[in-house]
CSV table of N, CA, C and O in Angstrom, one decimal:
chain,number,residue,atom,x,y,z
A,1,UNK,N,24.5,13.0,1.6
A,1,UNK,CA,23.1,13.3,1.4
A,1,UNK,C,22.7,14.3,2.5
A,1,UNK,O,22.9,14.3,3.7
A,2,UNK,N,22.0,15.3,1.7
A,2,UNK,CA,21.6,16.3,2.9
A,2,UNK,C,20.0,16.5,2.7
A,2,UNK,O,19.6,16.6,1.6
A,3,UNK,N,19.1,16.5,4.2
A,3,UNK,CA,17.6,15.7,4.2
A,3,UNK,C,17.4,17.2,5.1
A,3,UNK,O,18.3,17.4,6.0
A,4,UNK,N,16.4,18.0,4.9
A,4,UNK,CA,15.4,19.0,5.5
A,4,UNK,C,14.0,19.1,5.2
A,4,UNK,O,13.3,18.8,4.2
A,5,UNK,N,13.8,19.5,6.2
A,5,UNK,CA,12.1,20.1,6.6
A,5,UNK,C,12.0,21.6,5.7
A,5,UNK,O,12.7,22.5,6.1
A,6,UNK,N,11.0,21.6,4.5
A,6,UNK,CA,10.3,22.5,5.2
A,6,UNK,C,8.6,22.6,5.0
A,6,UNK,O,8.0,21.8,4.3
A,7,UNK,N,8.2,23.6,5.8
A,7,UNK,CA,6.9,23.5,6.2
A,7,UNK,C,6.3,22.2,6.4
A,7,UNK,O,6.5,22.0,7.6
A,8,UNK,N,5.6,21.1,5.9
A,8,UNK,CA,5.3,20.1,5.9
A,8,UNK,C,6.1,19.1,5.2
A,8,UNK,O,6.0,17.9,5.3
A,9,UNK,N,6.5,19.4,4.7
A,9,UNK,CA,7.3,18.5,3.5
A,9,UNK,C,8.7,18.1,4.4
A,9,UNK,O,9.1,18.7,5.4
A,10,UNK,N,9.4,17.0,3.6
A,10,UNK,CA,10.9,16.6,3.6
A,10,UNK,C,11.4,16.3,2.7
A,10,UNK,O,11.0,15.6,1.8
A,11,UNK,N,12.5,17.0,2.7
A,11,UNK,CA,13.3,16.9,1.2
A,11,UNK,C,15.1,16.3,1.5
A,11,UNK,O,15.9,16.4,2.4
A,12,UNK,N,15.2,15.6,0.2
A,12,UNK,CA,16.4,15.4,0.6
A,12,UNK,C,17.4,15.9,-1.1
A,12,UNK,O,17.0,16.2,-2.2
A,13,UNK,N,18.8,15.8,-0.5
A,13,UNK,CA,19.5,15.6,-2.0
A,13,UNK,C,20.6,14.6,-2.0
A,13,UNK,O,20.7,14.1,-0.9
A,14,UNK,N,21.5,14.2,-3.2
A,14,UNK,CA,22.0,13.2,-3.3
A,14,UNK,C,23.4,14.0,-2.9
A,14,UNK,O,23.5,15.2,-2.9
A,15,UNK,N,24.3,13.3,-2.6
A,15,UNK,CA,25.8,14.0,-2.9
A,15,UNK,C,26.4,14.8,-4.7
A,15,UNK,O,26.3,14.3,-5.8
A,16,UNK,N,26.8,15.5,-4.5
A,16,UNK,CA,26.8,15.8,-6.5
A,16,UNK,C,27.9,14.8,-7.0
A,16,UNK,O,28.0,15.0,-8.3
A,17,UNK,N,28.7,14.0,-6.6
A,17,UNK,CA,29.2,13.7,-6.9
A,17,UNK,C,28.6,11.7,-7.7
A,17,UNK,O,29.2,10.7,-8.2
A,18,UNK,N,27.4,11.9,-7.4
A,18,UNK,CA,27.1,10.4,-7.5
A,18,UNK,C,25.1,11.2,-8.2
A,18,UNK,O,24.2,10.4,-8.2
A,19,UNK,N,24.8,12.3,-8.6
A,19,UNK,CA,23.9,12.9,-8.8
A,19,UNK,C,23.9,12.4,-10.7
A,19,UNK,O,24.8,12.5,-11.5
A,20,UNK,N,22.7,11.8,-10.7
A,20,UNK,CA,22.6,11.0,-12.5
A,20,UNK,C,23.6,9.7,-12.7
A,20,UNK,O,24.3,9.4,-13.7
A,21,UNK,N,23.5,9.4,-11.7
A,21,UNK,CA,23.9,7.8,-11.5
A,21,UNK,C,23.3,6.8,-10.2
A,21,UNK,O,23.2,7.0,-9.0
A,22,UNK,N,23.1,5.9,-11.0
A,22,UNK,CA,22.5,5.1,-9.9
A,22,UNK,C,23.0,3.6,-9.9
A,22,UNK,O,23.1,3.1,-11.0
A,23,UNK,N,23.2,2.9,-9.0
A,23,UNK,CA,23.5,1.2,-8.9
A,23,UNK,C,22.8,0.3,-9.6
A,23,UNK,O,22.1,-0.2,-8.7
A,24,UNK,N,22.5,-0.3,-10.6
A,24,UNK,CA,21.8,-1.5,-11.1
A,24,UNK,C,22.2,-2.5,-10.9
A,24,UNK,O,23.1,-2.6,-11.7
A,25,UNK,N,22.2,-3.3,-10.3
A,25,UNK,CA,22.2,-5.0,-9.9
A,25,UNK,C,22.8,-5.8,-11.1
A,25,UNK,O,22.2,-5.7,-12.2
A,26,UNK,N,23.8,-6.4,-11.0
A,26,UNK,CA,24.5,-6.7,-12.3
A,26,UNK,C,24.9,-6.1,-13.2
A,26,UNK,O,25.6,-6.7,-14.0
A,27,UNK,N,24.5,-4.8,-13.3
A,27,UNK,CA,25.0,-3.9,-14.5
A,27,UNK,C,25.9,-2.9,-13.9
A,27,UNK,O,26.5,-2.4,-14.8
A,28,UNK,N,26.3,-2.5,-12.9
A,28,UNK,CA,27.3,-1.4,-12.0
A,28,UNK,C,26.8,-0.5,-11.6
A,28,UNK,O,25.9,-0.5,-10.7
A,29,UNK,N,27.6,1.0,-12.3
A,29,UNK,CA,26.4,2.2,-12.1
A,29,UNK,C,26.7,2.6,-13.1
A,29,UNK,O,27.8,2.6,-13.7
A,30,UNK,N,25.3,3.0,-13.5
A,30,UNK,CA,24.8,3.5,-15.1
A,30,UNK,C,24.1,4.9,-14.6
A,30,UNK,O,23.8,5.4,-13.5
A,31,UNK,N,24.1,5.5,-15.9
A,31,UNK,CA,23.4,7.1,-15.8
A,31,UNK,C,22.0,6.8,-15.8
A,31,UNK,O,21.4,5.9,-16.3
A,32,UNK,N,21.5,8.0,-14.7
A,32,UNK,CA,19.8,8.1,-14.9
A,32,UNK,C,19.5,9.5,-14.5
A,32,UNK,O,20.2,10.4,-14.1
A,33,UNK,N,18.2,9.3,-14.6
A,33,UNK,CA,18.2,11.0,-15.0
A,33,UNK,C,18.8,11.8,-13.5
A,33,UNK,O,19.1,11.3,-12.4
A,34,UNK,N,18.7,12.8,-13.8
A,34,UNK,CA,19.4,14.1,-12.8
A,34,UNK,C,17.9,14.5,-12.1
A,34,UNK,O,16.8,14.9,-12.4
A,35,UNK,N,18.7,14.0,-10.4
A,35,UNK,CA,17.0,14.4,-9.6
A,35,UNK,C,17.8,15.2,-8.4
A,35,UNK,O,18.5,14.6,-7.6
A,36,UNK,N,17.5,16.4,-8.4
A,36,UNK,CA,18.6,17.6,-7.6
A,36,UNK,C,18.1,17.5,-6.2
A,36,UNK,O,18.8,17.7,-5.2
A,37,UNK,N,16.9,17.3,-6.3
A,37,UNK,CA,16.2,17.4,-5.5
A,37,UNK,C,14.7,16.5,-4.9
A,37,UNK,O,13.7,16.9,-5.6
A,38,UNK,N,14.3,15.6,-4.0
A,38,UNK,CA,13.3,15.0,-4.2
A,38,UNK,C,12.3,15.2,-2.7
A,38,UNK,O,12.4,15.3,-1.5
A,39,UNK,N,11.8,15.2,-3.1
A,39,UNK,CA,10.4,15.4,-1.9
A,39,UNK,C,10.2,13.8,-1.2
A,39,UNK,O,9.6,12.9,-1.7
A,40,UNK,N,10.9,13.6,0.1
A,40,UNK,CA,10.7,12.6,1.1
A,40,UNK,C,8.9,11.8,1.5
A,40,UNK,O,8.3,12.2,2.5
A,41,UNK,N,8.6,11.3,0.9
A,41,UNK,CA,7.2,10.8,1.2
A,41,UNK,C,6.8,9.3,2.0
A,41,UNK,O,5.9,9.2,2.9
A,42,UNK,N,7.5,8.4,1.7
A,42,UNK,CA,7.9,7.1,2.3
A,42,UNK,C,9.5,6.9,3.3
A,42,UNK,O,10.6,7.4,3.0
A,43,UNK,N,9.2,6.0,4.3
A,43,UNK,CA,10.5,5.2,4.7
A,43,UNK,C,11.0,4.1,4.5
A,43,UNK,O,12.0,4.0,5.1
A,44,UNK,N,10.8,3.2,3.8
A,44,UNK,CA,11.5,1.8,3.2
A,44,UNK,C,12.4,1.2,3.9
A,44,UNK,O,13.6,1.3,3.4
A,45,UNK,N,12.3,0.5,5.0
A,45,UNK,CA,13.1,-0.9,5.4
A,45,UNK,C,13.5,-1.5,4.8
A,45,UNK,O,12.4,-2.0,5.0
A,46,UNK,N,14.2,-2.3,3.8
A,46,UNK,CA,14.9,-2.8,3.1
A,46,UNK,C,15.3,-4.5,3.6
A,46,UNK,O,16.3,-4.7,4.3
A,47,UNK,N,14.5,-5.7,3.3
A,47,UNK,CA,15.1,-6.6,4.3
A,47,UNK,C,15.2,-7.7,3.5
A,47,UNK,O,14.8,-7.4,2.3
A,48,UNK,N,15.5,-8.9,3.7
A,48,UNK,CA,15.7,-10.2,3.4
A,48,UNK,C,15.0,-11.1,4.0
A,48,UNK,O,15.5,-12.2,3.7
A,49,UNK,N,14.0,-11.2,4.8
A,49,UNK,CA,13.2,-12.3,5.4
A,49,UNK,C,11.8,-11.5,5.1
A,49,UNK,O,11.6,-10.3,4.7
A,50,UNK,N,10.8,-12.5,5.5
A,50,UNK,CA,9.7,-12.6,5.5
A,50,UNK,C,9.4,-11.7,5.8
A,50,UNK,O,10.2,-10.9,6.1
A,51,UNK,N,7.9,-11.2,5.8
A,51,UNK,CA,7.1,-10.1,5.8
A,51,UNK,C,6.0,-10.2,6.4
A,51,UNK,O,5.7,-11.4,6.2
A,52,UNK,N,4.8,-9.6,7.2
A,52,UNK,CA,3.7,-9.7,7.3
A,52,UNK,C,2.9,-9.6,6.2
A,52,UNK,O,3.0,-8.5,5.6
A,53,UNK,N,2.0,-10.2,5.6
A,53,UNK,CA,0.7,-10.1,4.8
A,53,UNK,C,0.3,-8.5,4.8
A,53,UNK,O,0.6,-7.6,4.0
A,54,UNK,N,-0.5,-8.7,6.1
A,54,UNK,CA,-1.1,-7.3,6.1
A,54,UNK,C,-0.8,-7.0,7.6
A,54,UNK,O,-1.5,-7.3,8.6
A,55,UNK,N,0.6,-6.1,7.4
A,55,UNK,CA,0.8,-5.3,8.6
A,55,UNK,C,0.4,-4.2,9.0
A,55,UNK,O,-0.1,-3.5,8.1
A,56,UNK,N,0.5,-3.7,10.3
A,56,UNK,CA,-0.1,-2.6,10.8
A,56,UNK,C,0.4,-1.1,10.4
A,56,UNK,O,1.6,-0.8,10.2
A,57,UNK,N,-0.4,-0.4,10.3
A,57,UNK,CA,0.2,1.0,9.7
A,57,UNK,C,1.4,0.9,10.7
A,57,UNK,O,1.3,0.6,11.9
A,58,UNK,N,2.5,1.2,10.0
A,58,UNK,CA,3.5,1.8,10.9
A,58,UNK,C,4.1,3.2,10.1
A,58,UNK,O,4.2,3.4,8.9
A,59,UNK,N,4.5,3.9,10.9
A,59,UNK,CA,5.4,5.3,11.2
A,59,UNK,C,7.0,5.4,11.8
A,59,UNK,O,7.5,5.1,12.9
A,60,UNK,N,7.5,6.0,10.7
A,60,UNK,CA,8.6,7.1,11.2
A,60,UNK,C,8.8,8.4,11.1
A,60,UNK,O,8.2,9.2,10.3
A,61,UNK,N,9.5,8.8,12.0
A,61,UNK,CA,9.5,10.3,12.5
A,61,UNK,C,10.8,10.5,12.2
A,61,UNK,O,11.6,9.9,12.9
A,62,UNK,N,11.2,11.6,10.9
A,62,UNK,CA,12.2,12.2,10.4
A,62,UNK,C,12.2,14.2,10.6
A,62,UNK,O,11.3,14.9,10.3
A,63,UNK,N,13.3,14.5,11.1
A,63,UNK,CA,12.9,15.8,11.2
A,63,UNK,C,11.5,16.8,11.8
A,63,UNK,O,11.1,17.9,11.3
A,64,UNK,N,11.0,16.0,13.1
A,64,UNK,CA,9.5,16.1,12.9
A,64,UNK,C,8.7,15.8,12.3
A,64,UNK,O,7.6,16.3,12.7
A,65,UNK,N,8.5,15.1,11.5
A,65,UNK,CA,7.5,14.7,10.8
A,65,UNK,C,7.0,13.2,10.9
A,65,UNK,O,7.9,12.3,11.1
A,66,UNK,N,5.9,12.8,10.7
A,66,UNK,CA,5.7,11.0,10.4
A,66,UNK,C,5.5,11.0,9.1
A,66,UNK,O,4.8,11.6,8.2
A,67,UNK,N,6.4,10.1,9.1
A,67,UNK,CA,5.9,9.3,7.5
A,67,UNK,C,5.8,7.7,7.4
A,67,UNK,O,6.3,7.0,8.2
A,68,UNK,N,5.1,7.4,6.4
A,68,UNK,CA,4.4,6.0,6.5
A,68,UNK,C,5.9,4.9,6.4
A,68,UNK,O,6.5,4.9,5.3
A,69,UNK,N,6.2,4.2,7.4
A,69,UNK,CA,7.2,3.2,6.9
A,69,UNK,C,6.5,1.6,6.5
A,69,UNK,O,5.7,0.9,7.1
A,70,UNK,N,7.3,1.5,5.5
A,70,UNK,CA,7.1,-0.1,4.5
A,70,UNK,C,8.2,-0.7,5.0
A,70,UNK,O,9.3,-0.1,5.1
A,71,UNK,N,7.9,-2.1,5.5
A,71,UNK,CA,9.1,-2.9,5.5
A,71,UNK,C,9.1,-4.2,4.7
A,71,UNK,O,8.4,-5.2,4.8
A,72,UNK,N,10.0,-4.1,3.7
A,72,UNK,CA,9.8,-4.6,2.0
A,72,UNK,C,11.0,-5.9,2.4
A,72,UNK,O,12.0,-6.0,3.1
A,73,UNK,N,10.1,-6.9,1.5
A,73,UNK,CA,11.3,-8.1,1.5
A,73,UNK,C,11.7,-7.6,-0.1
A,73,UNK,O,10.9,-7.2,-1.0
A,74,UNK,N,12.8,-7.7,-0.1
A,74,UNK,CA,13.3,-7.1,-1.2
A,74,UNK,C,13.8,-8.5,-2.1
A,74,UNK,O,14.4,-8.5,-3.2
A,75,UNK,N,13.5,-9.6,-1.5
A,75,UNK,CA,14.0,-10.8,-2.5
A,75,UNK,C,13.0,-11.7,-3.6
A,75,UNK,O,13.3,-12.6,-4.3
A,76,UNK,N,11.5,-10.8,-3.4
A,76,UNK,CA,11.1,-11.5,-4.3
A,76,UNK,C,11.1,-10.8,-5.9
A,76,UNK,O,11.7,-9.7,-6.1
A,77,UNK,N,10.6,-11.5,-6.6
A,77,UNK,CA,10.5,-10.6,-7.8
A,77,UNK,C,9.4,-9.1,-8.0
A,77,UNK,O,9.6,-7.9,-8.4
A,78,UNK,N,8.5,-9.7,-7.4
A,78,UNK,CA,7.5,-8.5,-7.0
A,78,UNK,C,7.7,-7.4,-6.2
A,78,UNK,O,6.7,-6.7,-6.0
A,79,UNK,N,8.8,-7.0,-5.5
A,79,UNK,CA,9.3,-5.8,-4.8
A,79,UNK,C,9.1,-5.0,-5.2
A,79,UNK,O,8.3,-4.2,-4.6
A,80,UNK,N,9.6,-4.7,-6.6
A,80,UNK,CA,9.4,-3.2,-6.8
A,80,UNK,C,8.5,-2.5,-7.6
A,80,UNK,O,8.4,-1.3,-8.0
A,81,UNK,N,7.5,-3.9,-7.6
A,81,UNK,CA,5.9,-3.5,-7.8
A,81,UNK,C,5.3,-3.6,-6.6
A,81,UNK,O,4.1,-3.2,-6.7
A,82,UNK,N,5.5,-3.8,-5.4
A,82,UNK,CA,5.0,-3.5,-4.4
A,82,UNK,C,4.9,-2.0,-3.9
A,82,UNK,O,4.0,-1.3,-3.6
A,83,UNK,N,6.6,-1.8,-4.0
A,83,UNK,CA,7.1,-0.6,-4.0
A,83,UNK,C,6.6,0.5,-4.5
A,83,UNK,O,6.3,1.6,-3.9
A,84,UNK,N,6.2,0.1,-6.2
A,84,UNK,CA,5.7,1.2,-6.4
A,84,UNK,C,4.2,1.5,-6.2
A,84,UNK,O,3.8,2.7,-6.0
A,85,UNK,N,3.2,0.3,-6.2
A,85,UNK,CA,1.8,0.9,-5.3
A,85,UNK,C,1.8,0.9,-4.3
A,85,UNK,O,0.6,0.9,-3.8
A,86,UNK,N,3.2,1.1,-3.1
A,86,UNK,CA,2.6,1.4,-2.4
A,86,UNK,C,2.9,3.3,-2.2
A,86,UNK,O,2.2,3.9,-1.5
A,87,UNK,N,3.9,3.9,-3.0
A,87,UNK,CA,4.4,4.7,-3.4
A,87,UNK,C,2.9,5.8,-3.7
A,87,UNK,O,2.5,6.8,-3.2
A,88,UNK,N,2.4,4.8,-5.0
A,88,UNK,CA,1.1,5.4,-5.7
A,88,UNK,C,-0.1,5.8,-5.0
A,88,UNK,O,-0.9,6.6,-5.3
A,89,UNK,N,-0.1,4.8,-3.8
A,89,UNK,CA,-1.1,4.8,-2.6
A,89,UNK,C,-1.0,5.8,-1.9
A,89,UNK,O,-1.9,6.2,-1.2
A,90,UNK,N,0.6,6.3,-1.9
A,90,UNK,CA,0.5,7.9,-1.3
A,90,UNK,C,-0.5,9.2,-1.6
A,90,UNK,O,-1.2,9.9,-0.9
A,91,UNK,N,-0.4,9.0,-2.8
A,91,UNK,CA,-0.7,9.8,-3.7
A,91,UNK,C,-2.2,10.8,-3.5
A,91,UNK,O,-3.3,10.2,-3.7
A,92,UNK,N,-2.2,12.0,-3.0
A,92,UNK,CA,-3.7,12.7,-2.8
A,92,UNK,C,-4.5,12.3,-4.4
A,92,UNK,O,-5.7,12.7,-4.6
């Protein structure tokens, strides 16, 4: 993976060799669409225990920049609707 700045933004890309494939949980890796390139907006902790309700804004600093970090229990069923409003909550 290769991740740069520029001007305000962060971008990263995938390696090409894993580019329109992705891991699904019980299913292996399956194709999905081709994303060459994606614009860095969130940081996502990734965890197995408990979580705060309503935690404090927190930040990471990549390449210069802050971005808002989520620290996600990823064991419930609701993760990746969490995930995605909080994603959406970015959103100007």
């Amino acid at each position: 993976m290769h991740v740069w700045r520029s001007g305000n933004g962060l971008y990263a890309t995938a390696p090409r060799r894993i580019i329109g494939r992705i891991e699904a949980r019980g299913l292996g890796i399956v194709p999905a669409p081709e994303l060459y390139v994606a614009r860095v907006v969130q940081v996502v902790d990734c965890v197995q225990k408990a979580t705060e309700r309503m935690p404090d804004d927190d930040r990471a600093e990549l390449c210069g920049l802050q971005l808002p970090r989520l620290t996600l229990d990823i064991r419930p069923q609701s993760a990746v609707e969490t995930l995605i409003r909080a994603i959406v909550g970015l959103e100007p």
